[in-house]
Coordinates of C-alpha atoms and ligand atoms in Angstrom, one line a residue:
M1 CA 35.1 -51.3 -42.7
S2 CA 37.0 -54.3 -41.3
K3 CA 39.9 -53.7 -39.1
T4 CA 43.6 -54.6 -39.5
I5 CA 45.5 -55.5 -36.4
G6 CA 49.2 -56.2 -35.8
I7 CA 50.8 -58.6 -33.3
L8 CA 54.3 -58.7 -32.0
T9 CA 56.4 -60.4 -29.3
S10 CA 59.0 -58.4 -27.4
G11 CA 61.6 -58.7 -24.6
G12 CA 62.5 -62.2 -23.5
D13 CA 60.7 -65.1 -25.2
A14 CA 58.4 -67.3 -23.0
P15 CA 56.7 -70.6 -23.7
G16 CA 53.1 -69.9 -24.6
M17 CA 53.8 -66.9 -26.7
N18 CA 53.0 -68.9 -29.8
A19 CA 49.7 -70.0 -28.3
A20 CA 48.9 -66.3 -27.8
V21 CA 49.9 -65.4 -31.3
R22 CA 47.7 -68.3 -32.6
A23 CA 44.7 -67.2 -30.5
V24 CA 44.9 -63.5 -31.5
T25 CA 45.3 -64.5 -35.2
R26 CA 42.4 -67.0 -35.2
A27 CA 40.1 -64.8 -33.1
A28 CA 40.7 -61.8 -35.3
L29 CA 40.2 -63.8 -38.5
T30 CA 36.9 -65.1 -37.2
K31 CA 35.8 -61.5 -36.7
G32 CA 36.8 -60.7 -40.3
M33 CA 39.9 -58.7 -39.4
K34 CA 43.2 -58.8 -41.2
V35 CA 46.2 -59.7 -39.1
L36 CA 49.8 -58.7 -39.7
G37 CA 52.7 -60.4 -37.8
I38 CA 55.4 -57.9 -36.9
L39 CA 58.8 -59.6 -36.6
R40 CA 61.4 -59.0 -33.9
G41 CA 59.4 -56.8 -31.6
Y42 CA 59.4 -53.1 -32.1
N43 CA 62.3 -53.4 -34.6
G44 CA 59.9 -55.0 -37.1
L45 CA 57.5 -52.1 -36.7
I46 CA 60.2 -49.5 -37.3
N47 CA 61.7 -51.4 -40.2
G48 CA 58.5 -52.7 -41.8
D49 CA 59.4 -56.3 -41.2
I50 CA 55.9 -57.7 -41.5
I51 CA 54.2 -60.9 -42.6
E52 CA 50.5 -61.4 -43.3
M53 CA 49.0 -64.0 -40.9
N54 CA 46.4 -66.5 -41.8
A55 CA 44.9 -69.6 -40.2
R56 CA 47.7 -71.7 -41.6
T57 CA 50.6 -69.5 -40.5
V58 CA 49.6 -70.3 -37.0
S59 CA 48.9 -74.0 -37.6
G60 CA 51.0 -76.4 -35.4
I61 CA 52.5 -73.7 -33.2
I62 CA 50.4 -74.1 -30.0
Q63 CA 52.8 -76.7 -28.7
R64 CA 56.0 -74.9 -29.7
G65 CA 58.2 -72.9 -27.3
G66 CA 59.8 -69.7 -28.4
T67 CA 58.0 -67.3 -30.7
I68 CA 57.5 -67.7 -34.4
L69 CA 57.4 -63.9 -34.7
Y70 CA 60.9 -63.8 -33.1
T71 CA 61.6 -61.3 -30.4
A72 CA 64.2 -58.5 -29.8
R73 CA 65.1 -55.7 -27.6
C74 CA 64.8 -52.5 -29.6
L75 CA 66.8 -49.5 -28.2
E76 CA 65.7 -47.1 -31.0
F77 CA 62.1 -47.6 -29.9
K78 CA 62.9 -46.0 -26.5
T79 CA 63.5 -42.7 -28.3
H80 CA 60.7 -40.3 -29.5
E81 CA 62.1 -40.5 -33.0
G82 CA 61.9 -44.3 -32.9
V83 CA 58.3 -44.2 -31.7
M84 CA 57.3 -41.8 -34.4
K85 CA 58.9 -44.0 -37.1
A86 CA 56.8 -46.8 -35.8
V87 CA 53.6 -44.7 -35.8
N88 CA 54.2 -43.7 -39.4
K89 CA 54.7 -47.3 -40.3
C90 CA 51.4 -48.2 -38.6
K91 CA 49.6 -45.5 -40.7
E92 CA 51.3 -46.8 -43.8
L93 CA 50.1 -50.4 -43.0
G94 CA 46.6 -49.2 -42.0
L95 CA 46.9 -50.7 -38.5
D96 CA 43.9 -50.2 -36.3
G97 CA 45.6 -51.7 -33.3
I98 CA 48.5 -53.9 -32.0
V99 CA 48.7 -56.8 -29.6
V100 CA 52.1 -56.6 -27.8
I101 CA 53.2 -59.7 -25.9
G102 CA 56.0 -59.1 -23.5
G103 CA 56.8 -57.6 -20.1
D104 CA 56.7 -54.2 -18.4
G105 CA 59.3 -52.7 -20.8
S106 CA 57.2 -53.8 -23.8
F107 CA 54.1 -52.3 -22.2
R108 CA 55.9 -48.9 -21.8
G109 CA 56.4 -49.0 -25.6
A110 CA 52.7 -50.0 -26.0
A111 CA 51.7 -47.0 -23.9
D112 CA 53.8 -44.7 -26.1
L113 CA 52.2 -46.0 -29.3
S114 CA 48.7 -45.8 -27.7
A115 CA 49.4 -42.1 -26.8
Q116 CA 50.2 -41.5 -30.5
G117 CA 46.8 -42.8 -31.6
V118 CA 47.7 -46.5 -32.2
P119 CA 45.6 -48.6 -29.8
C120 CA 47.7 -51.2 -28.2
I121 CA 46.9 -54.1 -25.9
G122 CA 49.6 -55.7 -23.8
L123 CA 49.6 -59.4 -22.9
P124 CA 51.9 -60.5 -20.1
G125 CA 54.5 -62.8 -21.5
T126 CA 57.5 -63.6 -19.3
I127 CA 58.6 -66.6 -17.3
D128 CA 59.3 -64.4 -14.3
N129 CA 55.7 -63.7 -13.3
D130 CA 56.9 -60.3 -12.2
I131 CA 54.1 -58.2 -13.7
A132 CA 52.1 -56.6 -10.9
C133 CA 48.7 -56.2 -12.6
T134 CA 48.4 -60.0 -13.2
E135 CA 48.4 -63.0 -11.0
Y136 CA 49.9 -65.0 -13.8
T137 CA 52.2 -64.4 -16.8
I138 CA 52.4 -66.6 -19.9
G139 CA 55.4 -68.9 -19.7
Y140 CA 55.6 -69.0 -15.9
D141 CA 54.2 -72.5 -15.4
T142 CA 56.3 -74.1 -18.1
A143 CA 59.5 -72.5 -16.8
M144 CA 58.8 -73.7 -13.2
N145 CA 58.1 -77.2 -14.5
T146 CA 61.3 -77.3 -16.5
A147 CA 63.3 -76.1 -13.5
M148 CA 61.6 -78.6 -11.2
E149 CA 62.4 -81.5 -13.6
M150 CA 66.0 -80.4 -13.9
V151 CA 66.4 -80.2 -10.1
D152 CA 64.8 -83.6 -9.7
K153 CA 67.5 -85.0 -12.0
L154 CA 70.2 -83.0 -10.1
K155 CA 69.0 -84.4 -6.8
D156 CA 70.0 -87.9 -7.9
T157 CA 73.6 -87.0 -8.1
T158 CA 73.5 -84.6 -5.1
Q159 CA 72.1 -87.5 -3.0
S160 CA 74.6 -90.1 -4.4
H161 CA 77.5 -87.9 -3.4
D162 CA 76.2 -86.6 0.0
R163 CA 76.5 -83.1 -1.4
C164 CA 74.9 -79.7 -1.1
S165 CA 73.6 -78.4 -4.4
V166 CA 73.0 -74.6 -4.8
V167 CA 70.8 -74.1 -7.8
E168 CA 70.2 -70.8 -9.4
V169 CA 66.9 -70.3 -11.2
M170 CA 65.8 -67.4 -13.4
G171 CA 63.4 -64.6 -12.5
R172 CA 65.4 -61.4 -13.0
N173 CA 64.8 -59.6 -9.6
A174 CA 61.8 -61.7 -8.6
G175 CA 61.8 -64.8 -6.5
Y176 CA 58.5 -66.4 -7.6
I177 CA 60.1 -69.1 -9.6
A178 CA 62.6 -69.8 -6.8
V179 CA 60.1 -70.2 -4.0
N180 CA 57.7 -72.4 -6.0
V181 CA 60.4 -74.6 -7.4
A182 CA 61.9 -74.9 -3.9
V183 CA 58.6 -76.2 -2.6
A184 CA 58.1 -78.5 -5.5
V185 CA 61.5 -80.2 -5.2
G186 CA 61.6 -80.3 -1.4
A187 CA 64.5 -77.9 -1.1
E188 CA 66.0 -76.8 2.2
A189 CA 65.6 -73.1 1.4
A190 CA 64.8 -70.6 -1.2
I191 CA 67.1 -67.6 -1.2
V192 CA 65.3 -64.7 -2.7
V193 CA 65.8 -60.9 -2.9
E194 CA 62.4 -60.3 -1.4
K195 CA 63.3 -62.0 1.9
G196 CA 67.1 -61.7 2.1
F197 CA 69.0 -64.5 3.7
D198 CA 71.1 -65.5 6.6
I199 CA 73.8 -67.9 5.5
D200 CA 74.6 -69.0 9.1
A201 CA 70.9 -70.0 9.7
I202 CA 70.9 -72.0 6.4
I203 CA 74.1 -73.7 7.4
K204 CA 72.7 -74.6 10.8
N205 CA 69.7 -76.1 9.0
I206 CA 72.0 -78.2 6.8
L207 CA 74.0 -79.4 9.7
D208 CA 70.9 -80.2 11.8
N209 CA 69.6 -82.2 8.9
R210 CA 72.9 -84.1 8.7
S211 CA 72.8 -85.0 12.3
S212 CA 69.3 -86.4 11.9
G213 CA 70.4 -88.5 9.0
K214 CA 69.8 -86.4 5.9
S215 CA 73.1 -86.3 4.1
H216 CA 72.3 -84.1 1.1
S217 CA 70.7 -80.7 0.6
V218 CA 69.4 -78.5 -2.1
L219 CA 69.1 -74.8 -2.0
I220 CA 67.3 -72.8 -4.7
V221 CA 68.7 -69.3 -5.3
A222 CA 66.9 -66.7 -7.3
E223 CA 68.9 -65.1 -10.1
G224 CA 68.5 -61.7 -8.4
I225 CA 70.8 -62.8 -5.5
G226 CA 73.4 -63.3 -8.2
N227 CA 76.1 -65.4 -6.5
A228 CA 75.2 -69.1 -6.3
G229 CA 78.8 -70.0 -6.9
Q230 CA 80.0 -68.0 -3.8
I231 CA 77.1 -69.4 -1.7
A232 CA 78.3 -72.9 -2.5
K233 CA 81.9 -72.1 -1.7
D234 CA 80.9 -70.5 1.6
I235 CA 78.9 -73.6 2.6
E236 CA 81.7 -75.9 1.7
A237 CA 84.2 -73.7 3.6
K238 CA 82.1 -73.5 6.7
T239 CA 80.8 -77.1 6.8
G240 CA 83.3 -79.2 4.9
I241 CA 80.3 -80.6 3.0
E242 CA 81.1 -80.9 -0.7
S243 CA 79.0 -78.2 -2.5
R244 CA 78.3 -77.5 -6.1
A245 CA 76.5 -74.6 -7.8
T246 CA 74.3 -75.2 -10.9
I247 CA 72.9 -72.3 -12.9
L248 CA 69.9 -73.6 -14.9
G249 CA 69.9 -70.5 -17.2
H250 CA 68.0 -70.1 -20.5
V251 CA 66.8 -73.7 -20.8
Q252 CA 64.0 -72.5 -18.4
R253 CA 62.7 -70.2 -21.3
G254 CA 62.4 -73.1 -23.8
G255 CA 60.3 -76.1 -24.4
S256 CA 56.7 -77.0 -25.1
P257 CA 54.2 -74.9 -23.0
T258 CA 52.2 -76.6 -20.3
V259 CA 48.4 -76.8 -20.4
R260 CA 48.1 -73.8 -18.2
D261 CA 50.3 -71.6 -20.4
R262 CA 48.5 -72.7 -23.6
V263 CA 45.1 -72.1 -22.1
V264 CA 45.9 -68.8 -20.4
A265 CA 47.6 -67.5 -23.5
T266 CA 44.6 -68.4 -25.6
Q267 CA 42.1 -66.8 -23.1
M268 CA 44.2 -63.6 -23.0
G269 CA 44.8 -63.4 -26.7
Y270 CA 41.0 -63.8 -27.3
H271 CA 40.3 -61.0 -24.8
A272 CA 42.8 -58.7 -26.5
V273 CA 41.1 -59.1 -29.9
E274 CA 37.7 -58.3 -28.3
L275 CA 39.1 -55.0 -26.9
L276 CA 40.7 -54.0 -30.2
E277 CA 37.4 -54.9 -32.0
K278 CA 35.8 -52.2 -29.9
G279 CA 38.6 -49.7 -30.6
I280 CA 39.9 -49.9 -27.1
G281 CA 43.6 -49.6 -26.5
N282 CA 46.2 -48.7 -23.9
R283 CA 45.2 -51.7 -21.8
V284 CA 47.0 -54.7 -20.3
V285 CA 45.2 -58.0 -20.1
G286 CA 45.8 -60.0 -16.9
L287 CA 44.4 -62.6 -14.5
K288 CA 42.6 -61.4 -11.3
D289 CA 41.0 -64.0 -9.1
N290 CA 41.8 -66.4 -11.9
K291 CA 39.6 -64.5 -14.3
V292 CA 40.7 -62.6 -17.4
Y293 CA 40.4 -58.8 -17.1
D294 CA 42.0 -55.7 -18.4
V295 CA 43.5 -52.6 -16.9
D296 CA 44.9 -49.2 -18.0
I297 CA 48.6 -49.6 -19.0
Q298 CA 49.9 -46.7 -16.8
E299 CA 47.9 -48.1 -13.8
A300 CA 49.3 -51.5 -14.5
L301 CA 52.9 -50.2 -14.5
S302 CA 52.4 -48.4 -11.2
M303 CA 51.2 -51.4 -9.3
Q304 CA 53.3 -53.4 -6.8
K305 CA 53.1 -57.2 -6.7
P306 CA 53.2 -58.9 -3.3
F307 CA 55.6 -61.7 -2.7
E308 CA 54.4 -65.2 -1.9
D309 CA 55.0 -64.8 1.8
E310 CA 52.6 -67.6 2.8
L311 CA 54.3 -70.1 0.5
Y312 CA 57.7 -69.0 1.7
K313 CA 56.7 -69.7 5.3
I314 CA 55.3 -73.1 4.3
L315 CA 58.6 -73.9 2.7
N316 CA 60.6 -72.9 5.7
D317 CA 58.3 -74.8 8.1
T318 CA 58.5 -78.0 6.1
A319 CA 62.2 -77.9 5.0
Y320 CA 64.0 -80.3 7.2
Ligands
ADP1 P1 60.2 -56.8 -21.2 O1 59.2 -56.4 -22.1 O2 60.3 -58.3 -21.0 O3 60.2 -56.1 -19.9 P2 62.5 -55.1 -22.0 O4 62.5 -54.3 -20.8 O5 63.8 -55.5 -22.6 O6 61.6 -56.4 -21.9 O7 61.6 -54.3 -23.1 C1 61.4 -54.8 -24.4 C2 61.4 -53.7 -25.4 O8 60.3 -52.8 -25.1 C3 62.6 -52.8 -25.4 O9 63.7 -53.4 -26.2 C4 62.1 -51.6 -26.1 O10 62.0 -51.7 -27.5 C5 60.7 -51.5 -25.5 N1 60.8 -50.6 -24.3 C6 61.3 -50.9 -23.1 N2 61.2 -49.8 -22.2 C7 60.6 -48.8 -22.9 C8 60.3 -47.5 -22.7 N3 60.5 -46.9 -21.5 N4 59.7 -46.8 -23.6 C9 59.5 -47.3 -24.9 N5 59.8 -48.6 -25.2 C10 60.3 -49.3 -24.3
F6P2 O1 62.7 -62.1 -18.3 C1 63.1 -63.4 -18.6 C2 64.5 -63.6 -18.3 O2 64.9 -64.9 -18.7 C3 64.9 -63.3 -16.8 O3 64.6 -64.4 -16.0 C4 66.4 -63.1 -17.0 O4 66.9 -62.3 -16.0 C5 66.5 -62.4 -18.3 O5 65.3 -62.7 -19.0 C6 67.7 -62.9 -19.2 O6 67.7 -62.1 -20.3 P1 68.6 -62.5 -21.6 O7 67.8 -63.4 -22.5 O8 68.9 -61.1 -22.2 O9 69.9 -63.2 -21.1

């Protein structure tokens, strides 16, 4: 008998989620499966907020940011009662498996469902790239490019006014976006939780640059540091250099996904369907050595991701 699978997006949206939804839907339809779109993450599963997917419901979405399935954070699903409501809904719908696109929190939910007999496959969808089992998360490249483009624009005014710009980028507690964007825009420093920071050393760097003729500076601060405004004030107070803080915020989550996000999302979505076709669940799909692979969800959740120490060093050795 042909299988019926569900697909949902959960947690923060990320560019490329739609490409993954499209790939899962089309790959499953090719294999003769029925595909149900579950709206607003686990809320849609608990409440039965479902649409049937076909080749046309996913037409023209590969280039769109956001998620056509909407996304949400569902507190009820964190309770045993919530999970059981979802399990009953899966039985009612005849679901043989679900593809969950989201971050670590969403994968915990997927593990709970898998433990109750609903095979789930997690796809890493977050701009933060903070999922340990994978080198790459869907949305990361687009978010970095968006941040880079915005800092490029910002640099025009920073330069014209001989100012210091302190720019906060997203990433929750992770500094991957920050260090990559800092390198890409030629910033003086990336201030990230993983490495801590010494404001006096940064100020010395800014002043040294001034004395060698560079009259503007850009610092990229990871969101997890949490006080770009204060850092700008401190720099201005200690140097007399006019400083401004800019928080890029949620624009980094939007926009048309890059080639990399569309392609990786498509490869991962395809792999997820192959697993569900074999009745395999409780796995997260990731990239390892740039190849798609899958790993047990609990194992995935227990991994630690190294920071980009080498890139951080390169930034510091070239930032003057
Ligand atoms: P992300 O998936 O991006 O990490 P969240 O941490 O907000 O985002 O999680 C998204 C959703 O996943 C939550 O709103 C909740 O429905 C579900 N979830 C999160 N943590 C758990 C958990 N420990 N057990 C079950 N479900 C969870
Ligand atoms: O996980 C993606 C992300 O944009 C983080 O970078 C950020 O910390 C968080 O989500 C913001 O969440 P919200 O959309 O709830 O403001």
